[in-house]
Amino acid sequence: QVQLVESGGGLVQAGGSLRLSCAASGRTFSNYGMGWFRQAPGKEREFVAAIRWSASSTYYADSVKGRFTISRDNAKNMVYLQMNSLKPEDTAVYYCAAKEGYIVTMQPTRYTYWGQGTQVTVSS
């Protein structure tokens, strides 16, 4: 089992920045690929970013590329999502997810463990 707890969400004006954190506990964190997903009201959960266990590769949705940065610190069992130049359309609940193995994916169904989510609201 892996437990994930997100933090860092909040209310920010358009153009502002937030840094989300995800604290992992349980099994060996470094064995897991990590992803960030988001879900806005009335919409399906969508991929935001992912990072391999070694942090050797990162992947982003086109909608956040160049504005968001995913990173991880395996020594601290943490994964981060730095969000800059935020837009009102970034408003959603953001979830951290873990997937065992080297390969990461944009498909939420392939992730086994999920956090409870943290609300991000961007005002115009």
PDB file of C-alpha atoms in Angstrom:
ATOM      1  CA  GLN A   1       0.000   0.000   0.000  1.00  0.00           C
ATOM      2  CA  VAL A   2       1.028   3.557  -0.724  1.00  0.00           C
ATOM      3  CA  GLN A   3      -0.637   6.478   0.997  1.00  0.00           C
ATOM      4  CA  LEU A   4      -0.629   9.845  -0.744  1.00  0.00           C
ATOM      5  CA  VAL A   5      -1.484  13.215   0.775  1.00  0.00           C
ATOM      6  CA  GLU A   6      -1.622  16.370  -1.331  1.00  0.00           C
ATOM      7  CA  SER A   7      -1.220  19.911  -0.061  1.00  0.00           C
ATOM      8  CA  GLY A   8      -0.592  23.391  -1.363  1.00  0.00           C
ATOM      9  CA  GLY A   9      -3.842  24.157  -3.116  1.00  0.00           C
ATOM     10  CA  GLY A  10      -5.684  27.420  -2.687  1.00  0.00           C
ATOM     11  CA  LEU A  11      -7.103  30.520  -4.318  1.00  0.00           C
ATOM     12  CA  VAL A  12      -4.856  32.523  -6.630  1.00  0.00           C
ATOM     13  CA  GLN A  13      -5.352  35.230  -9.230  1.00  0.00           C
ATOM     14  CA  ALA A  14      -4.781  34.552 -12.891  1.00  0.00           C
ATOM     15  CA  GLY A  15      -1.093  34.794 -13.691  1.00  0.00           C
ATOM     16  CA  GLY A  16      -0.097  33.686 -10.227  1.00  0.00           C
ATOM     17  CA  SER A  17       1.714  30.586  -9.030  1.00  0.00           C
ATOM     18  CA  LEU A  18       1.141  27.686  -6.672  1.00  0.00           C
ATOM     19  CA  ARG A  19       3.253  24.732  -5.672  1.00  0.00           C
ATOM     20  CA  LEU A  20       1.468  21.491  -4.918  1.00  0.00           C
ATOM     21  CA  SER A  21       3.125  18.830  -2.797  1.00  0.00           C
ATOM     22  CA  CYS A  22       2.357  15.160  -2.462  1.00  0.00           C
ATOM     23  CA  ALA A  23       3.709  13.214   0.494  1.00  0.00           C
ATOM     24  CA  ALA A  24       3.960   9.452   0.035  1.00  0.00           C
ATOM     25  CA  SER A  25       4.237   6.774   2.674  1.00  0.00           C
ATOM     26  CA  GLY A  26       4.158   3.007   2.674  1.00  0.00           C
ATOM     27  CA  ARG A  27       6.099   1.000   0.137  1.00  0.00           C
ATOM     28  CA  THR A  28       9.344   2.072  -1.467  1.00  0.00           C
ATOM     29  CA  PHE A  29       8.472   5.360  -3.087  1.00  0.00           C
ATOM     30  CA  SER A  30      11.268   5.208  -5.609  1.00  0.00           C
ATOM     31  CA  ASN A  31       9.684   2.141  -7.243  1.00  0.00           C
ATOM     32  CA  TYR A  32       6.692   4.154  -8.388  1.00  0.00           C
ATOM     33  CA  GLY A  33       5.993   6.415 -11.281  1.00  0.00           C
ATOM     34  CA  MET A  34       4.031   9.448 -10.138  1.00  0.00           C
ATOM     35  CA  GLY A  35       1.382  11.500 -11.829  1.00  0.00           C
ATOM     36  CA  TRP A  36      -0.719  14.582 -11.265  1.00  0.00           C
ATOM     37  CA  PHE A  37      -4.286  14.665 -12.524  1.00  0.00           C
ATOM     38  CA  ARG A  38      -7.082  17.180 -12.164  1.00  0.00           C
ATOM     39  CA  GLN A  39     -10.833  17.167 -12.275  1.00  0.00           C
ATOM     40  CA  ALA A  40     -13.041  20.189 -12.771  1.00  0.00           C
ATOM     41  CA  PRO A  41     -16.763  20.141 -11.894  1.00  0.00           C
ATOM     42  CA  GLY A  42     -18.738  18.238 -14.489  1.00  0.00           C
ATOM     43  CA  LYS A  43     -15.632  17.065 -16.314  1.00  0.00           C
ATOM     44  CA  GLU A  44     -13.655  13.849 -16.421  1.00  0.00           C
ATOM     45  CA  ARG A  45     -10.396  13.482 -14.584  1.00  0.00           C
ATOM     46  CA  GLU A  46      -7.568  14.525 -16.893  1.00  0.00           C
ATOM     47  CA  PHE A  47      -3.837  14.026 -17.011  1.00  0.00           C
ATOM     48  CA  VAL A  48      -1.617  16.944 -16.035  1.00  0.00           C
ATOM     49  CA  ALA A  49       1.945  15.636 -15.620  1.00  0.00           C
ATOM     50  CA  ALA A  50       3.939  12.508 -14.824  1.00  0.00           C
ATOM     51  CA  ILE A  51       7.449  11.616 -13.785  1.00  0.00           C
ATOM     52  CA  ARG A  52       9.325   8.323 -13.851  1.00  0.00           C
ATOM     53  CA  TRP A  53      10.694   6.790 -10.664  1.00  0.00           C
ATOM     54  CA  SER A  54      14.203   7.890 -11.525  1.00  0.00           C
ATOM     55  CA  ALA A  55      13.031  11.399 -12.479  1.00  0.00           C
ATOM     56  CA  SER A  56      14.814  10.761 -15.781  1.00  0.00           C
ATOM     57  CA  SER A  57      11.752  11.697 -17.816  1.00  0.00           C
ATOM     58  CA  THR A  58       8.777  13.966 -17.366  1.00  0.00           C
ATOM     59  CA  TYR A  59       5.585  14.279 -19.361  1.00  0.00           C
ATOM     60  CA  TYR A  60       2.995  17.031 -19.594  1.00  0.00           C
ATOM     61  CA  ALA A  61      -0.420  17.676 -21.007  1.00  0.00           C
ATOM     62  CA  ASP A  62      -0.291  20.171 -23.851  1.00  0.00           C
ATOM     63  CA  SER A  63      -2.484  22.546 -21.862  1.00  0.00           C
ATOM     64  CA  VAL A  64       0.138  22.958 -19.109  1.00  0.00           C
ATOM     65  CA  LYS A  65       3.378  22.492 -21.016  1.00  0.00           C
ATOM     66  CA  GLY A  66       5.753  25.376 -20.367  1.00  0.00           C
ATOM     67  CA  ARG A  67       3.791  26.537 -17.308  1.00  0.00           C
ATOM     68  CA  PHE A  68       3.863  23.534 -14.954  1.00  0.00           C
ATOM     69  CA  THR A  69       6.851  21.549 -13.720  1.00  0.00           C
ATOM     70  CA  ILE A  70       6.720  18.163 -12.025  1.00  0.00           C
ATOM     71  CA  SER A  71       9.580  17.020  -9.817  1.00  0.00           C
ATOM     72  CA  ARG A  72      10.271  14.483  -7.105  1.00  0.00           C
ATOM     73  CA  ASP A  73      12.573  13.937  -4.165  1.00  0.00           C
ATOM     74  CA  ASN A  74      12.856  10.213  -3.503  1.00  0.00           C
ATOM     75  CA  ALA A  75      14.853  10.784  -0.313  1.00  0.00           C
ATOM     76  CA  LYS A  76      11.902  12.702   1.122  1.00  0.00           C
ATOM     77  CA  ASN A  77       9.142  10.632  -0.518  1.00  0.00           C
ATOM     78  CA  MET A  78       7.763  13.767  -2.103  1.00  0.00           C
ATOM     79  CA  VAL A  79       6.507  14.791  -5.512  1.00  0.00           C
ATOM     80  CA  TYR A  80       5.787  18.384  -6.489  1.00  0.00           C
ATOM     81  CA  LEU A  81       3.880  20.305  -9.111  1.00  0.00           C
ATOM     82  CA  GLN A  82       5.049  23.877  -9.627  1.00  0.00           C
ATOM     83  CA  MET A  83       2.290  25.777 -11.408  1.00  0.00           C
ATOM     84  CA  ASN A  84       3.080  29.157 -12.952  1.00  0.00           C
ATOM     85  CA  SER A  85       1.078  31.543 -15.130  1.00  0.00           C
ATOM     86  CA  LEU A  86      -2.130  30.043 -13.822  1.00  0.00           C
ATOM     87  CA  LYS A  87      -5.320  30.496 -15.799  1.00  0.00           C
ATOM     88  CA  PRO A  88      -8.973  30.279 -14.704  1.00  0.00           C
ATOM     89  CA  GLU A  89      -9.269  27.073 -16.747  1.00  0.00           C
ATOM     90  CA  ASP A  90      -6.704  25.466 -14.419  1.00  0.00           C
ATOM     91  CA  THR A  91      -9.331  25.531 -11.660  1.00  0.00           C
ATOM     92  CA  ALA A  92      -9.897  21.956 -10.483  1.00  0.00           C
ATOM     93  CA  VAL A  93      -9.239  19.458  -7.759  1.00  0.00           C
ATOM     94  CA  TYR A  94      -5.693  18.202  -8.254  1.00  0.00           C
ATOM     95  CA  TYR A  95      -4.816  14.610  -7.431  1.00  0.00           C
ATOM     96  CA  CYS A  96      -1.513  12.886  -6.927  1.00  0.00           C
ATOM     97  CA  ALA A  97      -1.309   9.270  -8.123  1.00  0.00           C
ATOM     98  CA  ALA A  98       1.210   6.433  -7.991  1.00  0.00           C
ATOM     99  CA  LYS A  99       1.857   3.614 -10.430  1.00  0.00           C
ATOM    100  CA  GLU A 100       4.288   0.793  -9.758  1.00  0.00           C
ATOM    101  CA  GLY A 101       6.999   0.281 -12.319  1.00  0.00           C
ATOM    102  CA  TYR A 102       9.193   2.249 -14.678  1.00  0.00           C
ATOM    103  CA  ILE A 103       6.597   3.196 -17.265  1.00  0.00           C
ATOM    104  CA  VAL A 104       4.289   6.150 -16.655  1.00  0.00           C
ATOM    105  CA  THR A 105       1.107   6.855 -18.555  1.00  0.00           C
ATOM    106  CA  MET A 106      -1.519   9.527 -19.086  1.00  0.00           C
ATOM    107  CA  GLN A 107      -4.306   7.047 -18.350  1.00  0.00           C
ATOM    108  CA  PRO A 108      -5.698   7.498 -14.843  1.00  0.00           C
ATOM    109  CA  THR A 109      -6.985   3.931 -14.767  1.00  0.00           C
ATOM    110  CA  ARG A 110      -3.387   2.663 -14.837  1.00  0.00           C
ATOM    111  CA  TYR A 111      -2.560   4.317 -11.499  1.00  0.00           C
ATOM    112  CA  THR A 112      -3.162   2.251  -8.409  1.00  0.00           C
ATOM    113  CA  TYR A 113      -2.948   4.725  -5.562  1.00  0.00           C
ATOM    114  CA  TRP A 114      -4.555   8.137  -5.261  1.00  0.00           C
ATOM    115  CA  GLY A 115      -4.542  10.996  -2.804  1.00  0.00           C
ATOM    116  CA  GLN A 116      -7.662  12.773  -1.602  1.00  0.00           C
ATOM    117  CA  GLY A 117      -7.066  15.814  -3.786  1.00  0.00           C
ATOM    118  CA  THR A 118      -6.420  19.494  -3.190  1.00  0.00           C
ATOM    119  CA  GLN A 119      -8.539  22.335  -4.581  1.00  0.00           C
ATOM    120  CA  VAL A 120      -6.947  24.906  -6.863  1.00  0.00           C
ATOM    121  CA  THR A 121      -9.058  27.924  -7.768  1.00  0.00           C
ATOM    122  CA  VAL A 122      -7.802  30.565 -10.188  1.00  0.00           C
ATOM    123  CA  SER A 123      -9.776  33.796 -10.300  1.00  0.00           C
ATOM    124  CA  SER A 124      -9.887  36.014 -13.362  1.00  0.00           C
TER     125      SER A 124
END
